[in-house]
CSV table of C-alpha atoms and ligand atoms in Angstrom, one decimal:
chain,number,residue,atom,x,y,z
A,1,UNK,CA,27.0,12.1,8.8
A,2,UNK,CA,29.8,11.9,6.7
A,3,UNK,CA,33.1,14.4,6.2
A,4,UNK,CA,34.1,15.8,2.9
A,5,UNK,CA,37.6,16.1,1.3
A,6,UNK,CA,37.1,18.5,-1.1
A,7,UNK,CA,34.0,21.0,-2.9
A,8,UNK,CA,34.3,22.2,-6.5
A,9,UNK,CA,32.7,24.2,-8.9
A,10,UNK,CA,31.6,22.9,-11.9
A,11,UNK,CA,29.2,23.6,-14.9
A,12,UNK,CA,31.0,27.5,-15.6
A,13,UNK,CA,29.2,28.1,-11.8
A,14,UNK,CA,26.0,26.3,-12.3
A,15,UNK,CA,26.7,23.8,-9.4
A,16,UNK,CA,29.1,22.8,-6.8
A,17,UNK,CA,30.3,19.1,-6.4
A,18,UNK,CA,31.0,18.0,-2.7
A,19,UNK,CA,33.5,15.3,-2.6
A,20,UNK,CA,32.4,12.9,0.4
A,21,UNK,CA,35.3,10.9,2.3
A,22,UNK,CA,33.7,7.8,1.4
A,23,UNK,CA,34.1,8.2,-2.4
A,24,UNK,CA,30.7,9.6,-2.9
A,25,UNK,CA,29.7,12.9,-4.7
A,26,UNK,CA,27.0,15.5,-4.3
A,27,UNK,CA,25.9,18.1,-6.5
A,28,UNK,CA,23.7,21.3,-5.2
A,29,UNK,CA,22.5,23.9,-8.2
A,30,UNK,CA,23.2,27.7,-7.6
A,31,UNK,CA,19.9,28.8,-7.6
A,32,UNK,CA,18.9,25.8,-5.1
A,33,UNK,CA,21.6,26.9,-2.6
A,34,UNK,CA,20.7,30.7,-3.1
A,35,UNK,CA,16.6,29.9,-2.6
A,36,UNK,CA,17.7,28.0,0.2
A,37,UNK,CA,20.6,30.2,1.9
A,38,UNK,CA,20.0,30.6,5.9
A,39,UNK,CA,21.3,33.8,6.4
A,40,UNK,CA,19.5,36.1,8.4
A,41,UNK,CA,18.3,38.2,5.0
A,42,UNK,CA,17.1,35.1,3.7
A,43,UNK,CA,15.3,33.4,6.4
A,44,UNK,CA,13.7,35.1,9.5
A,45,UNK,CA,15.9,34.2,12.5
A,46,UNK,CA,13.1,33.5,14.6
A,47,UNK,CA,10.4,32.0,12.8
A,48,UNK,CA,12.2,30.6,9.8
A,49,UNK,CA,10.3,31.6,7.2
A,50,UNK,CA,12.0,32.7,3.7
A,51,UNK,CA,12.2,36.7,3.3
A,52,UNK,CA,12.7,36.9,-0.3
A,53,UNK,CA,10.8,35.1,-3.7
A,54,UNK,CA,12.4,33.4,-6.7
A,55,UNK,CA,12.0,37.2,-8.1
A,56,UNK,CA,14.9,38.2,-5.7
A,57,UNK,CA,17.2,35.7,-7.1
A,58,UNK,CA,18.7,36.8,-10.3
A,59,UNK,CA,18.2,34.3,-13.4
A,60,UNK,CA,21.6,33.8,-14.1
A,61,UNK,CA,23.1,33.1,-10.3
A,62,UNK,CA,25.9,31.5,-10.7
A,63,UNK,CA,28.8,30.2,-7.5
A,64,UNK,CA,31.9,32.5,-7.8
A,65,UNK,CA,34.0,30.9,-4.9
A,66,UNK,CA,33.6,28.1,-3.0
A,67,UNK,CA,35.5,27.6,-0.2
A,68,UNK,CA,35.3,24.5,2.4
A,69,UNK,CA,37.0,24.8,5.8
A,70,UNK,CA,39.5,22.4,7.3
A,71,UNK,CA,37.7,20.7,9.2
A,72,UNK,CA,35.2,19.6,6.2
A,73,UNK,CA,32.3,21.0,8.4
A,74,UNK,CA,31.5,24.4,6.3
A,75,UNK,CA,31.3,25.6,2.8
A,76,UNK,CA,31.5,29.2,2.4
A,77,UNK,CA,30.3,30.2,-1.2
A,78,UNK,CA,30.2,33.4,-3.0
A,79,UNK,CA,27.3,34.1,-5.5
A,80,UNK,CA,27.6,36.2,-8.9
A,81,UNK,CA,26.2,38.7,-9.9
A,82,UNK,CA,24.9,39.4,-6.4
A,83,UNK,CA,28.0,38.9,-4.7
A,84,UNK,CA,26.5,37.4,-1.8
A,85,UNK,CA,28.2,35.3,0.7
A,86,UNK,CA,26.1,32.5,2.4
A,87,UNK,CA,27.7,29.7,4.6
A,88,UNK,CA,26.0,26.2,4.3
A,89,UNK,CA,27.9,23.0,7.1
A,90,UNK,CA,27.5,19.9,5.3
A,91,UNK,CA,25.5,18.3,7.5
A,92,UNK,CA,23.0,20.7,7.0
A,93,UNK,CA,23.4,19.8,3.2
A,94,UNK,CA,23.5,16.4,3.5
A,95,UNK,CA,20.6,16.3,5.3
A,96,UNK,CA,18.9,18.1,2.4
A,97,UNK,CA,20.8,16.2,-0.4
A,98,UNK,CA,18.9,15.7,-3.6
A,99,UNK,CA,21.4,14.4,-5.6
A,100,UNK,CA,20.7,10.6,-4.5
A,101,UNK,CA,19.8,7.4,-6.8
A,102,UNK,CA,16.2,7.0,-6.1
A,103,UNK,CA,14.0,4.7,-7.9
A,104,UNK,CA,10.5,5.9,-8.7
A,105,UNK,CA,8.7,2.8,-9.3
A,106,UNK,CA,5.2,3.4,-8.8
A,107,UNK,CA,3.5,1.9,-5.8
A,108,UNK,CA,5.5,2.7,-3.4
A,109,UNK,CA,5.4,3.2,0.8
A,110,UNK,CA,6.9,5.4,2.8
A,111,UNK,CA,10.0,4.2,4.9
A,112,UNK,CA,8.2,6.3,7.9
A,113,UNK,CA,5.2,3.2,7.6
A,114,UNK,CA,5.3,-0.3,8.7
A,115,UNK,CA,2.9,-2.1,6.5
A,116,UNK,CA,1.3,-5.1,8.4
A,117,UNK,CA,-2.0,-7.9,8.5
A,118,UNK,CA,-3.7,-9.9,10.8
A,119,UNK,CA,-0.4,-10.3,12.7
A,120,UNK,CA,-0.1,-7.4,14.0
A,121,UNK,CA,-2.5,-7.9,16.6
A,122,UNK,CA,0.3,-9.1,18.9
A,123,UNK,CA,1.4,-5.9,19.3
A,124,UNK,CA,-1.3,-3.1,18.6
A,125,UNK,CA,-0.3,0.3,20.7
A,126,UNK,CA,-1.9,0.6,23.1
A,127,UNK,CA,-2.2,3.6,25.8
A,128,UNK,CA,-3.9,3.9,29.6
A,129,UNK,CA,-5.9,7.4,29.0
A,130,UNK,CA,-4.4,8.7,32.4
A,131,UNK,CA,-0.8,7.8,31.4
A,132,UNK,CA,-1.6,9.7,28.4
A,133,UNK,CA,-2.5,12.7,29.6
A,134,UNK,CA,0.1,12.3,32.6
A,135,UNK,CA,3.6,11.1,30.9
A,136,UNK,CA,4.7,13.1,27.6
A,137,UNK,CA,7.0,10.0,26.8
A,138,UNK,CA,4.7,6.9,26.8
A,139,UNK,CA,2.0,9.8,25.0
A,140,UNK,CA,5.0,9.9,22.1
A,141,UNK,CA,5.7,6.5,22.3
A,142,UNK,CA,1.9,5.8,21.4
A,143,UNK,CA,1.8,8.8,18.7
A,144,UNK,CA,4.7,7.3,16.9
A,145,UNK,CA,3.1,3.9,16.7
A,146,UNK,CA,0.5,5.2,15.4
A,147,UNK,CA,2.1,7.0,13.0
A,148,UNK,CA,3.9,4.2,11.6
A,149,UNK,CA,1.1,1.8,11.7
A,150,UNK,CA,-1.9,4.0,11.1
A,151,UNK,CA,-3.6,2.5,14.1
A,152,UNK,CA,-3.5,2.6,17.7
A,153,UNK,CA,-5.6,1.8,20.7
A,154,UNK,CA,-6.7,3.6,23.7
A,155,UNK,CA,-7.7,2.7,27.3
A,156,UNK,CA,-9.3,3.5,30.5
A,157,UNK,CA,-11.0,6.9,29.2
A,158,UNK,CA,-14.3,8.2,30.9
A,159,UNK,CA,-17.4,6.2,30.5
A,160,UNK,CA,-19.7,8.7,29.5
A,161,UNK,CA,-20.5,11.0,26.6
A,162,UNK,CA,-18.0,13.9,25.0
A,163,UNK,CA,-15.3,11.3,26.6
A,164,UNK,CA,-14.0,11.2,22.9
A,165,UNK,CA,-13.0,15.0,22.6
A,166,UNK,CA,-10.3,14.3,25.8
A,167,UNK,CA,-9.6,11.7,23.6
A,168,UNK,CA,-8.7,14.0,20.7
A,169,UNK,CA,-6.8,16.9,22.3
A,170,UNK,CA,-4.5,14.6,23.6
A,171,UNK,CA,-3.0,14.2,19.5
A,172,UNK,CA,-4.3,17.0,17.8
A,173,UNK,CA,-7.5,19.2,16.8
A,174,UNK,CA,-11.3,18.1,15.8
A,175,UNK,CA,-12.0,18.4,12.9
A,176,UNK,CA,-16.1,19.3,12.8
A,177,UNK,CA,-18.5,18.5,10.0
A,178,UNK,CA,-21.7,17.9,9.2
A,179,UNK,CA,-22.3,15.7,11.7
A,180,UNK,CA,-21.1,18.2,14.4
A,181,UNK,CA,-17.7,17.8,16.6
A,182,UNK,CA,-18.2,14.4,17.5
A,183,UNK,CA,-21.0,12.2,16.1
A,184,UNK,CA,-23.0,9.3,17.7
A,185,UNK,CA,-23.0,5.4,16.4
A,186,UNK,CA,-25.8,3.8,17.8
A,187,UNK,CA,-29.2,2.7,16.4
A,188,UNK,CA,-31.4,5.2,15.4
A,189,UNK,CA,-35.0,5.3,13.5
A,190,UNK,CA,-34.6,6.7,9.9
A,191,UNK,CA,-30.9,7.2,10.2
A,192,UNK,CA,-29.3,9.6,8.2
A,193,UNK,CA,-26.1,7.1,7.7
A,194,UNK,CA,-26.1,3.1,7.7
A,195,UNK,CA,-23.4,4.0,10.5
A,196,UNK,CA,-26.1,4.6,13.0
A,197,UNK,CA,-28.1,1.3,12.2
A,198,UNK,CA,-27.4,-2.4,13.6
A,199,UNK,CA,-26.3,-3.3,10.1
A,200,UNK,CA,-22.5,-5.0,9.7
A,201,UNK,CA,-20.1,-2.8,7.5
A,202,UNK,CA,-17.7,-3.7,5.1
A,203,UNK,CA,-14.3,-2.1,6.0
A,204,UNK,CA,-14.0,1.1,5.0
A,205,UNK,CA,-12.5,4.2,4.8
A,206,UNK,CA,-14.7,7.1,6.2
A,207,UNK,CA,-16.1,10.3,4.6
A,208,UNK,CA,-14.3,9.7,0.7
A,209,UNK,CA,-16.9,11.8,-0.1
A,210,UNK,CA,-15.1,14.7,1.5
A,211,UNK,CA,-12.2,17.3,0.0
A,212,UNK,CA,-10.6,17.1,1.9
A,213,UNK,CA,-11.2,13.7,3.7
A,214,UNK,CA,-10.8,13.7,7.2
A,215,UNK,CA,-7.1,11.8,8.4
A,216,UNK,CA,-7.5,10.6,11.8
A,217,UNK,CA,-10.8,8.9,13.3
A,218,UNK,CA,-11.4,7.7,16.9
A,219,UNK,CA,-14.2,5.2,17.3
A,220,UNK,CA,-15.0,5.5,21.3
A,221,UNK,CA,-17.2,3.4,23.5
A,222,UNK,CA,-19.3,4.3,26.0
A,223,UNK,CA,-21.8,1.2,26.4
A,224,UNK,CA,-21.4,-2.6,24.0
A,225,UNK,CA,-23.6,-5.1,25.5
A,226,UNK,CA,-25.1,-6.2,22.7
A,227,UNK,CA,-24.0,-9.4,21.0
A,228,UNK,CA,-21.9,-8.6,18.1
A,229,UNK,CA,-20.8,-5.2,17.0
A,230,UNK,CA,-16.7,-6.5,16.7
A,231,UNK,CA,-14.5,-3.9,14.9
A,232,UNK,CA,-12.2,-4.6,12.6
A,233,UNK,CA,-9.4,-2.3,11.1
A,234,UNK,CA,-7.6,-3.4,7.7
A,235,UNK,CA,-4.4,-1.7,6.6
A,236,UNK,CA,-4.9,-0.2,3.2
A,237,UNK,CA,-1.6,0.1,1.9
A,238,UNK,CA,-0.9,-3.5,2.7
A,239,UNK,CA,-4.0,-4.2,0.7
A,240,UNK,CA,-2.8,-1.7,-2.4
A,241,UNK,CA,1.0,-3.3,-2.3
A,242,UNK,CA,-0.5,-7.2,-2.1
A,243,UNK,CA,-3.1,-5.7,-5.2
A,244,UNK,CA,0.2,-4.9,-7.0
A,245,UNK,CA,1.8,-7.8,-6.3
A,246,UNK,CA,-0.8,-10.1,-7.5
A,247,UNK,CA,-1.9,-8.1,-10.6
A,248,UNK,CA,0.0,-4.3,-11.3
A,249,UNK,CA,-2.8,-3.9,-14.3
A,250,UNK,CA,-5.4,-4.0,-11.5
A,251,UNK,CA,-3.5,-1.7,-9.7
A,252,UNK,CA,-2.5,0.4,-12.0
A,253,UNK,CA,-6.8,0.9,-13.1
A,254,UNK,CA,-7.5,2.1,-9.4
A,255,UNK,CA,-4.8,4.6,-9.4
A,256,UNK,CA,-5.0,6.1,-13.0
A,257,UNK,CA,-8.5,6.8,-12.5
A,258,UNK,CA,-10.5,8.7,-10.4
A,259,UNK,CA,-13.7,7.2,-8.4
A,260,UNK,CA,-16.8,9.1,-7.6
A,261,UNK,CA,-17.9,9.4,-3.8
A,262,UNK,CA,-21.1,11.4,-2.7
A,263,UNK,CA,-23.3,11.8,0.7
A,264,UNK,CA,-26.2,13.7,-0.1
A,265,UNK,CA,-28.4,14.3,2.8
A,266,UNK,CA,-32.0,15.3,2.3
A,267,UNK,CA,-30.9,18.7,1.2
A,268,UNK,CA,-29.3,19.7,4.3
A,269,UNK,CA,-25.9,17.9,3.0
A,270,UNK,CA,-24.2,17.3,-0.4
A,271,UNK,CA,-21.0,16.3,-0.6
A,272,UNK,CA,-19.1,15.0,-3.6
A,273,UNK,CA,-15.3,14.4,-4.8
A,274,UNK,CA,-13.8,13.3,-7.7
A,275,UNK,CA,-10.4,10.9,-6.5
A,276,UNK,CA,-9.0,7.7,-7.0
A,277,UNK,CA,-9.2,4.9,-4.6
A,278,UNK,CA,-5.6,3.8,-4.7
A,279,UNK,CA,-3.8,7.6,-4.5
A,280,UNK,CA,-0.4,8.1,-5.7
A,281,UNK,CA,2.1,10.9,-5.6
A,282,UNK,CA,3.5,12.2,-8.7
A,283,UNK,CA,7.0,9.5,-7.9
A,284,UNK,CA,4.6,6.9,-7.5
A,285,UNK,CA,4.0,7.0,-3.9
A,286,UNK,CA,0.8,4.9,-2.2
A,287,UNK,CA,-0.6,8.4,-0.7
A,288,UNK,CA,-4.0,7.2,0.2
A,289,UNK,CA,-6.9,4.8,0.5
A,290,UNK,CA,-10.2,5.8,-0.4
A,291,UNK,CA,-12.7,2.2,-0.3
A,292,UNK,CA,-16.4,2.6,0.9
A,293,UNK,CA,-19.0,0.8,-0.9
A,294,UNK,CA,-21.4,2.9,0.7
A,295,UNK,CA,-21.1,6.0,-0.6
A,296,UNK,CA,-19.2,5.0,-3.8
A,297,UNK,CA,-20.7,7.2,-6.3
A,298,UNK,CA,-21.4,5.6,-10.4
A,299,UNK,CA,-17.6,5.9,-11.9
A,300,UNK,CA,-17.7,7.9,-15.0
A,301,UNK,CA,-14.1,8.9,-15.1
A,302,UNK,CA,-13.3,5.1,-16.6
A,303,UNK,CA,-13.0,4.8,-20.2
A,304,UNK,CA,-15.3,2.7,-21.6
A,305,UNK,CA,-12.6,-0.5,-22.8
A,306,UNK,CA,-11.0,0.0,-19.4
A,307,UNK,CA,-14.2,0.4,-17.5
A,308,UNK,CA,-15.0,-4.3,-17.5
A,309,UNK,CA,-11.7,-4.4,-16.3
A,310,UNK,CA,-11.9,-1.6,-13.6
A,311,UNK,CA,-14.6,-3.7,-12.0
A,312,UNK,CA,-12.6,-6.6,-11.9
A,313,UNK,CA,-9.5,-4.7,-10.2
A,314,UNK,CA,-12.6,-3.1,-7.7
A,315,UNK,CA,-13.4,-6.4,-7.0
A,316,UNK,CA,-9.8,-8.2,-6.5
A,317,UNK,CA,-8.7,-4.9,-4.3
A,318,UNK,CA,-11.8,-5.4,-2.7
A,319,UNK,CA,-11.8,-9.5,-1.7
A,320,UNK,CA,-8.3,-8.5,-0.3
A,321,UNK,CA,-9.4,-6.1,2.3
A,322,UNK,CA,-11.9,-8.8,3.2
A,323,UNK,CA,-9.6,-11.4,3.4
A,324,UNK,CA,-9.7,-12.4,6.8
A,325,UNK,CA,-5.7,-12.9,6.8
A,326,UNK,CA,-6.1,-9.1,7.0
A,327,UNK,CA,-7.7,-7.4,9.7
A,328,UNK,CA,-7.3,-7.5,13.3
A,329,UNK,CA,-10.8,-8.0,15.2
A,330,UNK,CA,-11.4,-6.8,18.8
A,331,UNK,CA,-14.5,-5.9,20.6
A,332,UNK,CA,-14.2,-2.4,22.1
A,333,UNK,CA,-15.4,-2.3,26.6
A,334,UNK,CA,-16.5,1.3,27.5
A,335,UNK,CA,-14.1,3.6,28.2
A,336,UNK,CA,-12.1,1.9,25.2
A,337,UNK,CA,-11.6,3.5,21.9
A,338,UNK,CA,-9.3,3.4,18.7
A,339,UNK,CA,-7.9,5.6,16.4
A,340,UNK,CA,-6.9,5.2,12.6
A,341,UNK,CA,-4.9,7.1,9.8
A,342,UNK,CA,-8.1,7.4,8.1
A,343,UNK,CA,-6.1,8.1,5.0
A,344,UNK,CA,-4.8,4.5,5.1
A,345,UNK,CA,-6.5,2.5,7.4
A,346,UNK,CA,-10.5,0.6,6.9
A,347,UNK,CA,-12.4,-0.1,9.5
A,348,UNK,CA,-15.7,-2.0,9.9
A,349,UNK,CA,-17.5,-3.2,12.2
A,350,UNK,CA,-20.0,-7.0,12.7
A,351,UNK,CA,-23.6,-6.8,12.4
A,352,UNK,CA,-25.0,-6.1,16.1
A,353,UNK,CA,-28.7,-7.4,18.1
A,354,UNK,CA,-29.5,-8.7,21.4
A,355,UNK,CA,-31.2,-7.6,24.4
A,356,UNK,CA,-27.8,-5.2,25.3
A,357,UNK,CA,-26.9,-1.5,23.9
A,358,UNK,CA,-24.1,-0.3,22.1
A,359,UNK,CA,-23.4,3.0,21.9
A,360,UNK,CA,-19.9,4.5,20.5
A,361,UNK,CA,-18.8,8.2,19.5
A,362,UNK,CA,-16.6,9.2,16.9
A,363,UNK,CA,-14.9,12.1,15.6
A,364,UNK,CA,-12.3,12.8,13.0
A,365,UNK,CA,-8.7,14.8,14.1
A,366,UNK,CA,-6.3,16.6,11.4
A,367,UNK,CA,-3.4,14.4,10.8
A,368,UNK,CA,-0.8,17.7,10.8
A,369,UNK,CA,-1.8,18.3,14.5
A,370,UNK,CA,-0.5,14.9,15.5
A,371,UNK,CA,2.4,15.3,13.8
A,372,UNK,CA,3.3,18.4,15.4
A,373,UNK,CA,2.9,17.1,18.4
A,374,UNK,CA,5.1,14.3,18.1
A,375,UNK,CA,7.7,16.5,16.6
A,376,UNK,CA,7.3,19.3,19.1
A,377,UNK,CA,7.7,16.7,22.1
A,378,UNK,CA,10.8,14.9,20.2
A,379,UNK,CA,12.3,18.3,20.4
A,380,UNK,CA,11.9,18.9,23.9
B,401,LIG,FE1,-16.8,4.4,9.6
């Protein structure tokens, strides 16, 4: 963090200007420091939470004093009409600057993500199931990893089934659908999804169909004899950034518009949604993936002149993900499973036969749970 030499009030009270020892300069509006004041009216003191609305703020709030210690580690600040007096330290502003050159190009990823290909496979996280659930540091090691690259691996789990759930209370909460807390992929007659055939898939995202979709999967394996039945796991942000690179038209078609995704199972089931399969923040940030050929719905959200050219884009984003330069191709063992940011990361898996079985769980987990845990165990 840096010091400061000097605040100042400027715009007849509207802001403050914090004069950094660097040569740098922040600005921080009245009303933002007011909505965001930490002092025990404000915010509860032991949950946090904000005690007041906007409504409590007057309209024309303006700074009447602002005064910043010798040390350049507190700024005490008096607000009009109110006559309030709230203390911020400048780290605590820095921290929550806003007042920063930022460039909103569009297509953009996080700097919390590390964006990879078929390299990758040097170096995929990996985890022992019993370290896991044994050592809180290698478990936050292995959350963070998979964080960052939206895909991690697991080891050593029990061999039989409802393994998986172990599996997924170690990062977070199931998430239960349709297909109950945890569903089965192996061959089945008259399956309900070409997920529970012997058929290869393309990579793919699962469930786009769903609002919301789910953000973590774990793929676990209990028997793979068979011959065949590889997985595969793509990163889909890498595929959207190489998209842009190569052609921004074609990317810009499968983030302006929305796709159609629907699962609709003999009654029992119908589920639609109505998003794009590049997704974008409103700054132009690479949110989400949504790619499954499957249960891609007919696109009617296309203009007609655009709609040629949205094929072609499908197609380009598509031959990317398939590029072999791309994924990273193992063959899960029992008592083996893997887990991917659903939200980013395709999977698929190779066509299977043979005389052996193959027989893998899988179950979806809410992305906020496994972020909570890794900042919860940071913290302790
Ligand atoms: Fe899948």
């Amino acid at each position: 963090m840096h010091t400061f030499k000097s605040v100042k009030i400027i715009d007849d009270g509207k802001s403050i200007i914090l004069q950094r020892a660097d040569g740098k300069a922040l600005r921080y509006h009245s009303t933002w420091l007011r909505d965001n004041a930490l002092d025990p009216k404000t915010r509860d003191t032991k949950n946090g939470q904000r005690l007041i609305t906007l409504s409590d703020i007057p309209i024309d709030t303006s700074i009447k004093s602002a005064i910043l210690d010798s040390k350049g580690e507190n700024i005490s600040l008096t607000f009009f009409p109110e006559l309030k007096k709230v203390s911020f330290s400048t780290n605590w502003l820095q921290m929550y600057a806003y007042d920063l050159e930022k460039k909103f190009l569009k297509g953009w990823v996080s700097t919390d993500f590390k964006i990879w290909k078929s390299d990758m496979a040097k170096n995929i996280p990996n985890i022992d199931y019993k370290n896991a659930k044994s050592d809180n540091t290698l478990l936050l090691k292995w959350m963070k990893s998979l964080y960052k690259y939206g895909f991690a691996k697991i080891r050593g789990g029990n061999k039989e089934s409802g393994a998986i759930i172990q599996i997924a209370n170690l990062i977070g909460y199931i998430r239960e659908t349709n297909y109950g807390k945890f569903f089965e992929v192996r061959t089945e007659i008259n399956a309900v999804n070409l997920a529970y055939t012997n058929l290869g898939l393309q990579a793919h995202t699962d469930n786009p169909y769903r609002d919301p979709t789910p953000t973590i999967q774990i793929l676990y394996c209990i028997e793979n004899s068979a011959s065949g039945g590889d997985s595969k796991v793509v990163d889909g942000f890498k595929a959207a950034i190489l998209l842009k690179e190569e052609n921004p038209e074609y990317f810009d078609l499968l983030s302006r518009y929305c796709a159609r995704f629907e699962y609709n199972e003999d009654g029992k089931t119908h589920l639609q949604s109505r998003r794009p399969m590049i997704e974008l923040s409103p700054d132009g940030e690479i949110i989400a993936i949504r790619f499954n050929n499957r249960s891609a719905a007919p696109i009617t959200d296309v203009p007609y002149n655009d709609m040629e050219n949205y094929y072609k884009a499908y197609r380009k984003f598509s031959e990317i993900i398939n590029n072999p330069s791309m994924a990273i191709n193992f063959k899960l063992k029992p008592g083996e499973g893997f887990v991917t940011d659903n939200t980013r990361v395709l999977h698929a898996r190779t066509a299977y036969s043979g005389e052996g079985t193959r027989w893998l769980q899988g179950c979806y987990v809410d992305k906020d749970g496994l972020l909570s845990k890794i900042h919860t165990i940071s913290e302790k």
